[in-house]
Short mmCIF file of C-alpha atoms in Angstrom, two decimals:
data_model
loop_
_atom_site.label_atom_id
_atom_site.label_comp_id
_atom_site.label_asym_id
_atom_site.label_seq_id
_atom_site.Cartn_x
_atom_site.Cartn_y
_atom_site.Cartn_z
CA UNK D 1481 -29.40 -50.62 -72.73
CA UNK D 1482 -27.56 -47.25 -71.55
CA UNK D 1483 -30.80 -46.89 -69.11
CA UNK D 1484 -30.21 -50.19 -67.89
CA UNK D 1485 -26.69 -50.59 -67.04
CA UNK D 1486 -27.35 -47.15 -65.20
CA UNK D 1487 -29.66 -48.51 -63.67
CA UNK D 1488 -28.09 -51.30 -62.33
CA UNK D 1489 -24.95 -48.97 -61.25
CA UNK D 1490 -27.46 -46.05 -59.60
CA UNK D 1491 -28.54 -49.80 -57.08
CA UNK D 1492 -25.15 -50.92 -56.54
CA UNK D 1493 -24.10 -47.34 -55.35
CA UNK D 1494 -27.45 -46.52 -53.00
CA UNK D 1495 -27.12 -50.11 -51.63
CA UNK D 1496 -23.38 -49.83 -50.60
CA UNK D 1497 -24.12 -45.84 -48.82
CA UNK D 1498 -26.76 -47.95 -47.56
CA UNK D 1499 -24.09 -50.29 -46.21
CA UNK D 1500 -22.21 -47.78 -45.28
CA UNK D 1501 -24.67 -45.73 -43.29
CA UNK D 1502 -25.54 -48.45 -40.87
CA UNK D 1503 -22.57 -49.03 -40.09
CA UNK D 1504 -21.30 -45.57 -39.28
CA UNK D 1505 -19.80 -45.98 -35.61
CA UNK D 1506 -21.79 -43.58 -33.37
CA UNK D 1507 -20.34 -42.83 -30.05
CA UNK D 1508 -22.38 -39.43 -27.71
CA UNK D 1509 -19.52 -37.62 -25.96
CA UNK D 1510 -20.31 -37.16 -22.23
CA UNK D 1511 -20.61 -34.58 -19.84
CA UNK D 1512 -16.84 -33.52 -20.29
CA UNK D 1513 -15.35 -35.53 -22.95
CA UNK D 1514 -15.48 -35.88 -26.23
CA UNK D 1515 -15.85 -39.57 -27.37
CA UNK D 1516 -13.10 -40.07 -30.15
CA UNK D 1517 -12.89 -43.15 -31.92
CA UNK D 1518 -9.91 -44.31 -33.17
CA UNK D 1519 -7.88 -47.24 -34.94
CA UNK D 1520 -4.37 -47.43 -33.24
CA UNK D 1521 -3.19 -50.37 -35.22
CA UNK D 1522 -3.00 -50.58 -39.26
CA UNK D 1523 -0.79 -51.18 -42.15
CA UNK D 1524 -0.88 -49.73 -45.73
CA UNK D 1525 1.67 -51.12 -48.79
CA UNK D 1526 4.21 -49.54 -47.46
CA UNK D 1527 5.38 -52.27 -45.10
CA UNK D 1528 2.79 -55.87 -46.14
CA UNK D 1529 -0.57 -53.70 -45.95
CA UNK D 1530 -2.71 -54.06 -49.69
CA UNK D 1531 -4.10 -50.74 -49.50
CA UNK D 1532 -2.97 -47.44 -50.50
CA UNK D 1533 -2.95 -44.59 -47.16
CA UNK D 1534 -5.65 -42.70 -47.97
CA UNK D 1535 -8.37 -45.61 -48.36
CA UNK D 1536 -7.19 -46.17 -44.85
CA UNK D 1537 -8.59 -42.49 -44.45
CA UNK D 1538 -11.34 -43.25 -45.90
CA UNK D 1539 -12.44 -46.38 -44.50
CA UNK D 1540 -12.82 -44.94 -41.52
CA UNK D 1541 -14.72 -41.89 -43.01
CA UNK D 1542 -17.36 -43.89 -43.85
CA UNK D 1543 -17.71 -45.99 -41.11
CA UNK D 1544 -17.99 -43.11 -38.23
CA UNK D 1545 -13.87 -43.96 -36.86
CA UNK D 1546 -12.56 -39.55 -36.49
CA UNK D 1547 -8.62 -40.87 -35.90
CA UNK D 1548 -6.48 -43.49 -37.31
CA UNK D 1549 -2.61 -44.29 -36.95
CA UNK D 1550 -0.81 -45.20 -39.63
CA UNK D 1551 1.70 -47.85 -38.29
CA UNK D 1552 3.38 -49.49 -40.52
CA UNK D 1553 6.25 -52.09 -39.89
CA UNK D 1554 9.79 -51.00 -39.10
CA UNK D 1555 11.69 -53.96 -41.61
CA UNK D 1556 12.90 -54.16 -45.44
CA UNK D 1557 9.88 -54.23 -47.26
CA UNK D 1558 9.12 -50.85 -47.88
CA UNK D 1559 12.89 -51.13 -49.58
CA UNK D 1560 11.25 -53.28 -52.24
CA UNK D 1561 8.50 -49.82 -53.25
CA UNK D 1562 11.78 -47.57 -53.35
CA UNK D 1563 13.24 -50.20 -55.58
CA UNK D 1564 10.55 -50.31 -58.35
CA UNK D 1565 10.35 -46.99 -58.25
CA UNK D 1566 7.44 -46.90 -56.06
CA UNK D 1567 8.52 -43.65 -53.68
CA UNK D 1568 11.96 -42.42 -52.60
CA UNK D 1569 12.16 -45.28 -49.69
CA UNK D 1570 11.44 -42.30 -46.74
CA UNK D 1571 8.94 -44.54 -44.64
CA UNK D 1572 7.73 -41.00 -43.38
CA UNK D 1573 5.62 -41.30 -46.65
CA UNK D 1574 2.00 -43.53 -45.63
CA UNK D 1575 1.59 -40.48 -43.48
CA UNK D 1576 2.36 -37.52 -45.50
CA UNK D 1577 0.07 -39.38 -48.31
CA UNK D 1578 -2.76 -40.09 -45.46
CA UNK D 1579 -3.00 -36.98 -43.58
CA UNK D 1580 -3.90 -34.69 -46.48
CA UNK D 1581 -6.70 -36.57 -47.67
CA UNK D 1582 -7.89 -36.83 -43.47
CA UNK D 1583 -7.53 -32.95 -43.75
CA UNK D 1584 -10.01 -32.92 -46.39
CA UNK D 1585 -12.09 -35.59 -44.64
CA UNK D 1586 -12.37 -34.99 -41.08
CA UNK D 1587 -9.88 -37.95 -40.35
CA UNK D 1588 -7.35 -36.86 -37.78
CA UNK D 1589 -4.21 -39.44 -38.71
CA UNK D 1590 -1.14 -39.95 -35.86
CA UNK D 1591 1.82 -40.68 -37.34
CA UNK D 1592 3.67 -43.73 -36.47
CA UNK D 1593 5.38 -46.79 -36.20
CA UNK D 1594 5.33 -50.51 -35.62
CA UNK D 1595 9.00 -51.46 -34.74
CA UNK D 1596 9.01 -55.61 -35.40
CA UNK D 1597 9.96 -57.80 -33.13
CA UNK D 1598 10.72 -61.68 -32.23
CA UNK D 1599 8.68 -62.32 -28.67
CA UNK D 1600 10.98 -61.32 -26.69
CA UNK D 1601 10.29 -58.48 -26.50
CA UNK D 1602 7.47 -58.28 -30.17
CA UNK D 1603 5.99 -56.20 -31.18
CA UNK D 1604 5.80 -52.31 -30.18
CA UNK D 1605 3.65 -49.10 -31.84
CA UNK D 1606 5.42 -45.68 -31.58
CA UNK D 1607 2.87 -42.75 -31.88
CA UNK D 1608 2.57 -39.27 -32.59
CA UNK D 1609 6.46 -39.52 -33.33
CA UNK D 1610 7.70 -36.90 -36.22
CA UNK D 1611 10.67 -38.40 -37.88
CA UNK D 1612 10.18 -42.23 -38.50
CA UNK D 1613 13.22 -42.29 -39.83
CA UNK D 1614 15.92 -42.41 -36.87
CA UNK D 1615 13.21 -44.68 -35.26
CA UNK D 1616 13.64 -47.04 -38.11
CA UNK D 1617 17.33 -46.97 -38.56
CA UNK D 1618 18.54 -47.41 -34.43
CA UNK D 1619 15.92 -50.63 -35.04
CA UNK D 1620 17.91 -51.59 -38.23
CA UNK D 1621 21.56 -50.74 -36.30
CA UNK D 1622 20.65 -54.06 -33.81
CA UNK D 1623 20.88 -58.37 -34.25
CA UNK D 1624 20.00 -58.08 -31.12
CA UNK D 1625 15.60 -58.29 -30.88
CA UNK D 1626 15.52 -56.74 -27.63
CA UNK D 1627 18.59 -54.33 -28.04
CA UNK D 1628 16.91 -53.25 -31.27
CA UNK D 1629 13.82 -52.88 -30.35
CA UNK D 1630 15.58 -50.82 -27.29
CA UNK D 1631 16.99 -48.41 -29.86
CA UNK D 1632 14.00 -47.82 -31.55
CA UNK D 1633 12.13 -46.63 -28.39
CA UNK D 1634 14.60 -44.56 -27.54
CA UNK D 1635 14.51 -42.51 -30.54
CA UNK D 1636 11.35 -42.45 -30.48
CA UNK D 1637 11.59 -41.64 -26.51
CA UNK D 1638 13.78 -38.50 -27.82
CA UNK D 1639 10.19 -37.66 -29.86
CA UNK D 1640 7.71 -38.07 -27.26
CA UNK D 1641 5.65 -41.08 -28.60
CA UNK D 1642 3.57 -42.85 -26.79
CA UNK D 1643 4.91 -45.91 -27.10
CA UNK D 1644 2.12 -49.50 -26.76
CA UNK D 1645 2.93 -53.05 -26.66
CA UNK D 1646 1.16 -54.78 -29.51
CA UNK D 1647 -1.00 -58.09 -29.35
CA UNK D 1648 0.94 -59.69 -26.54
CA UNK D 1649 -1.60 -62.46 -26.81
CA UNK D 1650 -0.48 -63.39 -30.13
CA UNK D 1651 -1.37 -67.35 -30.99
CA UNK D 1652 2.38 -66.98 -33.33
CA UNK D 1653 3.87 -64.77 -30.82
CA UNK D 1654 2.52 -67.12 -27.66
CA UNK D 1655 0.80 -70.09 -28.57
CA UNK D 1656 1.32 -71.36 -25.45
CA UNK D 1657 0.96 -68.69 -22.40
CA UNK D 1658 1.04 -65.68 -22.71
CA UNK D 1659 3.62 -64.19 -20.74
CA UNK D 1660 5.60 -61.12 -19.39
CA UNK D 1661 9.56 -61.47 -19.84
CA UNK D 1662 12.19 -59.96 -18.24
CA UNK D 1663 12.67 -58.03 -21.25
CA UNK D 1664 9.02 -56.65 -20.94
CA UNK D 1665 10.04 -55.79 -17.81
CA UNK D 1666 13.21 -53.67 -18.68
CA UNK D 1667 11.37 -51.73 -21.35
CA UNK D 1668 8.43 -50.88 -18.70
CA UNK D 1669 11.11 -49.87 -15.89
CA UNK D 1670 12.83 -47.46 -18.60
CA UNK D 1671 9.69 -45.87 -19.08
CA UNK D 1672 9.34 -46.67 -22.24
CA UNK D 1673 6.21 -48.83 -22.49
CA UNK D 1674 3.03 -46.45 -21.99
CA UNK D 1675 -0.61 -48.54 -23.36
CA UNK D 1676 -0.05 -52.37 -24.02
CA UNK D 1677 -3.11 -53.25 -27.01
CA UNK D 1678 -5.80 -54.96 -25.43
CA UNK D 1679 -7.65 -55.96 -28.20
CA UNK D 1680 -6.53 -57.03 -31.62
CA UNK D 1681 -8.01 -58.56 -34.09
CA UNK D 1682 -5.93 -61.58 -35.16
CA UNK D 1683 -6.78 -62.71 -31.40
CA UNK D 1684 -9.45 -60.88 -30.41
CA UNK D 1685 -9.20 -59.79 -26.77
CA UNK D 1686 -6.56 -60.58 -24.46
CA UNK D 1687 -7.47 -61.09 -20.53
CA UNK D 1688 -4.02 -61.30 -19.14
CA UNK D 1689 -3.53 -57.79 -21.04
CA UNK D 1690 -6.56 -56.02 -19.72
CA UNK D 1691 -5.29 -57.37 -15.40
CA UNK D 1692 -1.09 -56.13 -16.64
CA UNK D 1693 -3.10 -52.88 -17.54
CA UNK D 1694 -4.94 -52.77 -14.32
CA UNK D 1695 -1.50 -54.11 -12.33
CA UNK D 1696 0.90 -51.87 -14.32
CA UNK D 1697 -1.03 -48.17 -14.51
CA UNK D 1698 -0.78 -49.21 -18.76
CA UNK D 1699 -3.16 -47.54 -21.35
CA UNK D 1700 -6.00 -50.05 -23.32
CA UNK D 1701 -5.77 -49.74 -26.64
CA UNK D 1702 -7.36 -51.33 -28.91
CA UNK D 1703 -6.73 -51.87 -32.31
CA UNK D 1704 -7.00 -53.57 -35.86
CA UNK D 1705 -4.11 -54.51 -36.89
CA UNK D 1706 -5.56 -54.19 -40.57
CA UNK D 1707 -3.87 -55.44 -43.50
CA UNK D 1708 -6.54 -56.61 -46.16
CA UNK D 1709 -9.31 -53.51 -47.02
CA UNK D 1710 -11.67 -53.13 -44.53
CA UNK D 1711 -14.38 -54.45 -46.09
CA UNK D 1712 -12.71 -58.09 -46.79
CA UNK D 1713 -12.40 -58.22 -42.34
CA UNK D 1714 -15.57 -57.71 -41.32
CA UNK D 1715 -19.20 -57.99 -42.76
CA UNK D 1716 -20.52 -54.64 -43.21
CA UNK D 1717 -23.86 -55.41 -44.61
CA UNK D 1718 -24.65 -58.26 -41.84
CA UNK D 1719 -23.93 -55.03 -39.51
CA UNK D 1720 -20.83 -55.77 -37.66
CA UNK D 1721 -18.76 -52.81 -36.47
CA UNK D 1722 -14.26 -52.74 -36.47
CA UNK D 1723 -13.26 -52.35 -32.76
CA UNK D 1724 -12.19 -49.21 -31.56
CA UNK D 1725 -10.08 -47.68 -28.87
CA UNK D 1726 -12.54 -44.71 -27.36
CA UNK D 1727 -10.58 -41.60 -26.30
CA UNK D 1728 -11.71 -40.11 -24.20
CA UNK D 1729 -10.42 -36.03 -25.51
CA UNK D 1730 -10.78 -32.37 -24.72
CA UNK D 1731 -10.55 -32.13 -28.52
CA UNK D 1732 -9.79 -33.70 -31.87
CA UNK D 1733 -6.52 -32.33 -32.24
CA UNK D 1734 -3.59 -34.48 -32.38
CA UNK D 1735 -1.94 -32.96 -28.92
CA UNK D 1736 -5.26 -33.78 -27.10
CA UNK D 1737 -5.61 -36.42 -28.10
CA UNK D 1738 -1.83 -37.40 -27.46
CA UNK D 1739 -3.02 -36.22 -23.46
CA UNK D 1740 -5.89 -38.77 -23.35
CA UNK D 1741 -3.84 -41.03 -23.97
CA UNK D 1742 -1.36 -40.47 -21.51
CA UNK D 1743 -3.92 -39.29 -19.24
CA UNK D 1744 -5.22 -43.48 -19.50
CA UNK D 1745 -8.57 -42.16 -19.99
CA UNK D 1746 -9.20 -44.56 -22.94
CA UNK D 1747 -11.60 -47.65 -23.30
CA UNK D 1748 -12.27 -50.34 -25.91
CA UNK D 1749 -15.57 -51.66 -27.77
CA UNK D 1750 -15.19 -54.37 -30.12
CA UNK D 1751 -17.29 -57.51 -30.86
CA UNK D 1752 -20.58 -56.16 -28.52
CA UNK D 1753 -18.20 -55.01 -25.72
CA UNK D 1754 -16.84 -51.93 -23.66
CA UNK D 1755 -13.91 -52.67 -22.22
CA UNK D 1756 -12.18 -49.55 -19.63
CA UNK D 1757 -11.89 -47.41 -16.23
CA UNK D 1758 -15.71 -47.93 -13.66
CA UNK D 1759 -15.96 -43.91 -14.24
CA UNK D 1760 -15.61 -43.89 -17.69
CA UNK D 1761 -17.99 -45.72 -18.42
CA UNK D 1762 -20.15 -44.61 -16.20
CA UNK D 1763 -20.05 -41.29 -17.96
CA UNK D 1764 -20.53 -43.34 -21.28
CA UNK D 1765 -23.71 -44.71 -20.26
CA UNK D 1766 -25.35 -41.67 -19.09
CA UNK D 1767 -24.46 -40.43 -22.36
CA UNK D 1768 -25.90 -43.45 -24.46
CA UNK D 1769 -28.72 -44.44 -22.50
CA UNK D 1770 -31.21 -41.55 -22.22
CA UNK D 1771 -33.89 -41.09 -19.69
CA UNK D 1772 -36.62 -40.39 -22.37
CA UNK D 1773 -39.45 -40.04 -20.60
CA UNK D 1774 -41.74 -40.95 -17.26
CA UNK D 1775 -44.87 -41.49 -17.21
CA UNK D 1776 -47.68 -42.98 -14.41
CA UNK D 1777 -50.31 -45.28 -16.09
CA UNK D 1778 -52.89 -46.27 -12.98
CA UNK D 1779 -50.56 -48.15 -10.54
CA UNK D 1780 -47.72 -48.73 -13.58
CA UNK D 1781 -44.97 -46.20 -13.70
CA UNK D 1782 -43.84 -46.89 -17.02
CA UNK D 1783 -40.24 -45.44 -17.66
CA UNK D 1784 -38.86 -44.80 -21.93
CA UNK D 1785 -35.14 -44.94 -22.14
CA UNK D 1786 -33.67 -44.36 -25.65
CA UNK D 1787 -30.17 -45.75 -25.87
CA UNK D 1788 -28.47 -43.05 -28.76
CA UNK D 1789 -24.78 -44.89 -29.71
CA UNK D 1790 -23.81 -48.21 -31.34
CA UNK D 1791 -23.47 -50.17 -28.40
CA UNK D 1792 -26.07 -52.85 -27.37
CA UNK D 1793 -26.58 -52.35 -23.72
CA UNK D 1794 -27.16 -55.73 -22.00
CA UNK D 1795 -28.95 -54.57 -18.52
CA UNK D 1796 -29.45 -57.58 -15.58
CA UNK D 1797 -31.29 -56.04 -12.61
CA UNK D 1798 -28.90 -55.33 -9.78
CA UNK D 1799 -31.01 -54.63 -6.64
CA UNK D 1800 -30.88 -56.45 -3.64
CA UNK D 1801 -33.30 -54.18 -2.06
CA UNK D 1802 -35.76 -52.77 -4.48
CA UNK D 1803 -38.49 -50.38 -3.99
CA UNK D 1804 -40.01 -51.52 -7.37
CA UNK D 1805 -40.74 -54.16 -9.55
CA UNK D 1806 -38.78 -53.74 -13.25
CA UNK D 1807 -37.99 -56.17 -16.01
CA UNK D 1808 -35.17 -59.03 -14.83
CA UNK D 1809 -32.98 -58.51 -18.51
CA UNK D 1810 -33.27 -57.09 -21.35
CA UNK D 1811 -31.01 -55.37 -24.46
CA UNK D 1812 -30.99 -52.60 -25.56
CA UNK D 1813 -30.29 -52.36 -28.92
CA UNK D 1814 -28.85 -49.21 -30.57
CA UNK D 1815 -31.30 -46.18 -31.73
CA UNK D 1816 -34.05 -48.72 -29.83
CA UNK D 1817 -35.95 -47.51 -27.40
CA UNK D 1818 -37.31 -49.44 -24.28
CA UNK D 1819 -40.02 -49.18 -21.97
CA UNK D 1820 -39.84 -50.43 -18.09
CA UNK D 1821 -43.05 -50.90 -16.62
CA UNK D 1822 -41.68 -49.77 -12.86
CA UNK D 1823 -44.51 -51.26 -10.11
CA UNK D 1824 -44.62 -51.84 -6.35
CA UNK D 1825 -43.33 -54.87 -5.21
CA UNK D 1826 -46.33 -55.98 -3.64
CA UNK D 1827 -48.45 -57.30 -7.10
CA UNK D 1828 -50.73 -54.41 -8.80
CA UNK D 1829 -49.75 -51.64 -6.94
CA UNK D 1830 -47.69 -48.69 -7.80
CA UNK D 1831 -44.70 -47.73 -7.01
CA UNK D 1832 -45.06 -45.11 -3.74
CA UNK D 1833 -41.85 -42.68 -3.53
CA UNK D 1834 -41.58 -39.78 -5.94
CA UNK D 1835 -38.14 -41.29 -6.79
CA UNK D 1836 -36.79 -44.14 -7.04
CA UNK D 1837 -33.37 -45.71 -8.53
CA UNK D 1838 -33.11 -48.28 -11.37
CA UNK D 1839 -30.19 -50.23 -10.96
CA UNK D 1840 -28.51 -52.57 -13.68
CA UNK D 1841 -25.68 -54.86 -13.65
CA UNK D 1842 -24.20 -53.88 -17.56
CA UNK D 1843 -22.96 -57.45 -18.28
CA UNK D 1844 -21.27 -56.67 -21.79
CA UNK D 1845 -19.48 -53.10 -20.15
CA UNK D 1846 -16.48 -54.66 -18.52
CA UNK D 1847 -13.94 -52.60 -15.41
CA UNK D 1848 -11.84 -55.65 -15.19
CA UNK D 1849 -11.10 -59.69 -15.89
CA UNK D 1850 -14.80 -60.43 -15.32
CA UNK D 1851 -16.23 -57.33 -13.38
CA UNK D 1852 -19.51 -55.97 -15.27
CA UNK D 1853 -20.40 -52.97 -14.24
CA UNK D 1854 -22.25 -51.66 -12.30
CA UNK D 1855 -24.86 -48.89 -13.10
CA UNK D 1856 -28.11 -47.12 -10.88
CA UNK D 1857 -30.29 -44.53 -13.04
CA UNK D 1858 -33.04 -42.17 -10.67
CA UNK D 1859 -36.18 -41.25 -11.77
CA UNK D 1860 -38.56 -38.50 -10.67
CA UNK D 1861 -41.23 -39.65 -11.47
#
């Protein structure tokens, strides 16, 4: 009986490890930057989440997420835990617990906090802060929502924080229309809004937030805003991945990550799509979509590519004056190899030039709302 139980346990563990392996997010580095995967918005039991802070680190490690931000709510819920004797009431505690485990597993943990007010102004994350308490106390001292937010953000600014307007499209706060209120304009004009959450798992992608980011030079941010255990939110056995912010950083350190966010070197990978700046997305695609071989066979030029990332690549032929004929549309799935058969424009004729270009519209890479990335790659025979 013990042997049977042990066998069942081993099979369960092996199955769990296999699920974890297939759901590791893999994004290659570009020529100029490390491309770090980050979850910039999450909660633990020290606000209204249901897991211990170390669990957030371990989830990230198992899924290939390299950076996480501890952003528990700044409200009075933590007092219940303090009164129950769970901790001493210091709102830095969730970070203090998580960062130790992060160092053990190689996950970079960023200290943050979420100031939560009614709309307007709504919710803001303060990231890269040194002490949560002054921000919380400044916010708590004001009944008025805008005054409380401004007071909290001012304290965060004194700590050189990076401040993000969270989920502007959250249906609970903007059920009819997603609006930029005068309160947001005031915060923006005071220099206390640096980024905006373009993707949040509660309500998905926001066209409005993406456009505001472009119009107002705000950094695009993605966060799960997860409260429950991660495995209850995403169908890992089916291959689902959590959404992540892609951070184009010089090093995997809090300082370098902070610099990348301030320089707006981020993109978003969520629901199989990538959103971001054209130059960054082009560099990312150069790293993901790698030319493996070029072979000549009779009149055909066989061009083989490999997708060495977790991002599916939806490629549609995009060439008004092509030299070569090749497949009009295909999807190169993660870690898949695919071969393009290129011929001359006449049936059964070779491609004449020794060098030619394949041109694509990448249908799941967006440089603006509704605008796809145009991508070209040169082929030498």
